[in-house]
Amino acid sequence: MSLPHNRARPTGISFVDSSKLQVCHNLRIIRHQVFKGTEKRRKGTMGWFYGFKLHLIINDRGALSQSK
């Protein structure tokens, strides 16, 4: 996923954060069909989940520089 619009210019100081985007509960993985083939089981700080990881880079003013 990429957000090409409204990106801020780098100011020299950046902060990186990642967050989980859980698609469904672990017990429903077998029946899940919406994102079939693009999502997978991943490990986060709070254990395993099924979905995507969102990575954000913001500058020191709080403006979004990059996402992945």
C-alpha positions as a Markdown table, in Angstrom:
| # | Residue | x | y | z |
|---|---|---|---|---|
| 1 | Met | 0.0 | 0.0 | 0.0 |
| 2 | Ser | 1.3 | 3.4 | -0.9 |
| 3 | Leu | 0.0 | 6.9 | -0.1 |
| 4 | Pro | 1.5 | 9.1 | -2.8 |
| 5 | His | -0.5 | 12.3 | -2.0 |
| 6 | Asn | 0.1 | 14.9 | 0.7 |
| 7 | Arg | 3.6 | 13.7 | 1.6 |
| 8 | Ala | 5.7 | 16.1 | 3.7 |
| 9 | Arg | 9.2 | 17.1 | 2.8 |
| 10 | Pro | 11.9 | 15.6 | 5.0 |
| 11 | Thr | 13.2 | 17.9 | 7.7 |
| 12 | Gly | 16.2 | 15.9 | 8.8 |
| 13 | Ile | 14.5 | 14.3 | 11.9 |
| 14 | Ser | 12.2 | 11.3 | 11.3 |
| 15 | Phe | 10.3 | 8.9 | 13.5 |
| 16 | Val | 9.3 | 5.4 | 12.4 |
| 17 | Asp | 6.4 | 3.4 | 13.7 |
| 18 | Ser | 4.7 | 0.2 | 12.8 |
| 19 | Ser | 1.2 | -1.1 | 13.6 |
| 20 | Lys | -0.8 | -4.2 | 12.9 |
| 21 | Leu | -3.9 | -4.2 | 10.7 |
| 22 | Gln | -5.6 | -7.4 | 11.8 |
| 23 | Val | -7.9 | -8.8 | 9.1 |
| 24 | Cys | -9.7 | -11.4 | 11.2 |
| 25 | His | -9.5 | -13.4 | 14.4 |
| 26 | Asn | -7.0 | -16.3 | 14.3 |
| 27 | Leu | -9.8 | -18.9 | 14.7 |
| 28 | Arg | -11.4 | -17.6 | 11.4 |
| 29 | Ile | -8.3 | -17.7 | 9.2 |
| 30 | Ile | -9.4 | -20.8 | 7.3 |
| 31 | Arg | -12.8 | -19.2 | 6.3 |
| 32 | His | -11.5 | -15.8 | 5.5 |
| 33 | Gln | -11.7 | -14.9 | 1.8 |
| 34 | Val | -11.5 | -11.1 | 1.4 |
| 35 | Phe | -7.7 | -10.6 | 1.2 |
| 36 | Lys | -6.9 | -14.2 | 0.3 |
| 37 | Gly | -3.4 | -14.4 | -1.1 |
| 38 | Thr | -2.2 | -11.0 | 0.1 |
| 39 | Glu | -2.3 | -11.3 | 3.9 |
| 40 | Lys | -0.4 | -13.7 | 6.0 |
| 41 | Arg | 0.4 | -14.7 | 9.6 |
| 42 | Arg | 2.8 | -12.2 | 11.2 |
| 43 | Lys | 4.4 | -11.7 | 14.5 |
| 44 | Gly | 3.9 | -8.5 | 16.4 |
| 45 | Thr | 4.9 | -7.4 | 19.9 |
| 46 | Met | 1.7 | -8.7 | 21.3 |
| 47 | Gly | 1.9 | -12.1 | 19.6 |
| 48 | Trp | 0.8 | -13.6 | 16.3 |
| 49 | Phe | -1.9 | -12.0 | 14.1 |
| 50 | Tyr | -3.4 | -12.5 | 10.6 |
| 51 | Gly | -3.2 | -9.5 | 8.4 |
| 52 | Phe | -0.9 | -6.7 | 7.4 |
| 53 | Lys | 1.7 | -4.5 | 9.0 |
| 54 | Leu | 1.6 | -0.7 | 8.4 |
| 55 | His | 4.9 | 1.1 | 8.6 |
| 56 | Leu | 4.8 | 5.0 | 8.9 |
| 57 | Ile | 7.6 | 7.5 | 8.8 |
| 58 | Ile | 6.8 | 11.0 | 10.0 |
| 59 | Asn | 8.9 | 14.1 | 10.3 |
| 60 | Asp | 9.5 | 16.1 | 13.5 |
| 61 | Arg | 6.4 | 18.3 | 12.7 |
| 62 | Gly | 4.1 | 15.2 | 12.7 |
| 63 | Ala | 3.6 | 15.2 | 8.9 |
| 64 | Leu | 3.5 | 11.9 | 7.1 |
| 65 | Ser | 6.7 | 11.3 | 5.0 |
| 66 | Gln | 6.4 | 7.7 | 3.9 |
| 67 | Ser | 4.2 | 4.7 | 4.3 |
| 68 | Lys | 4.6 | 1.1 | 3.4 |
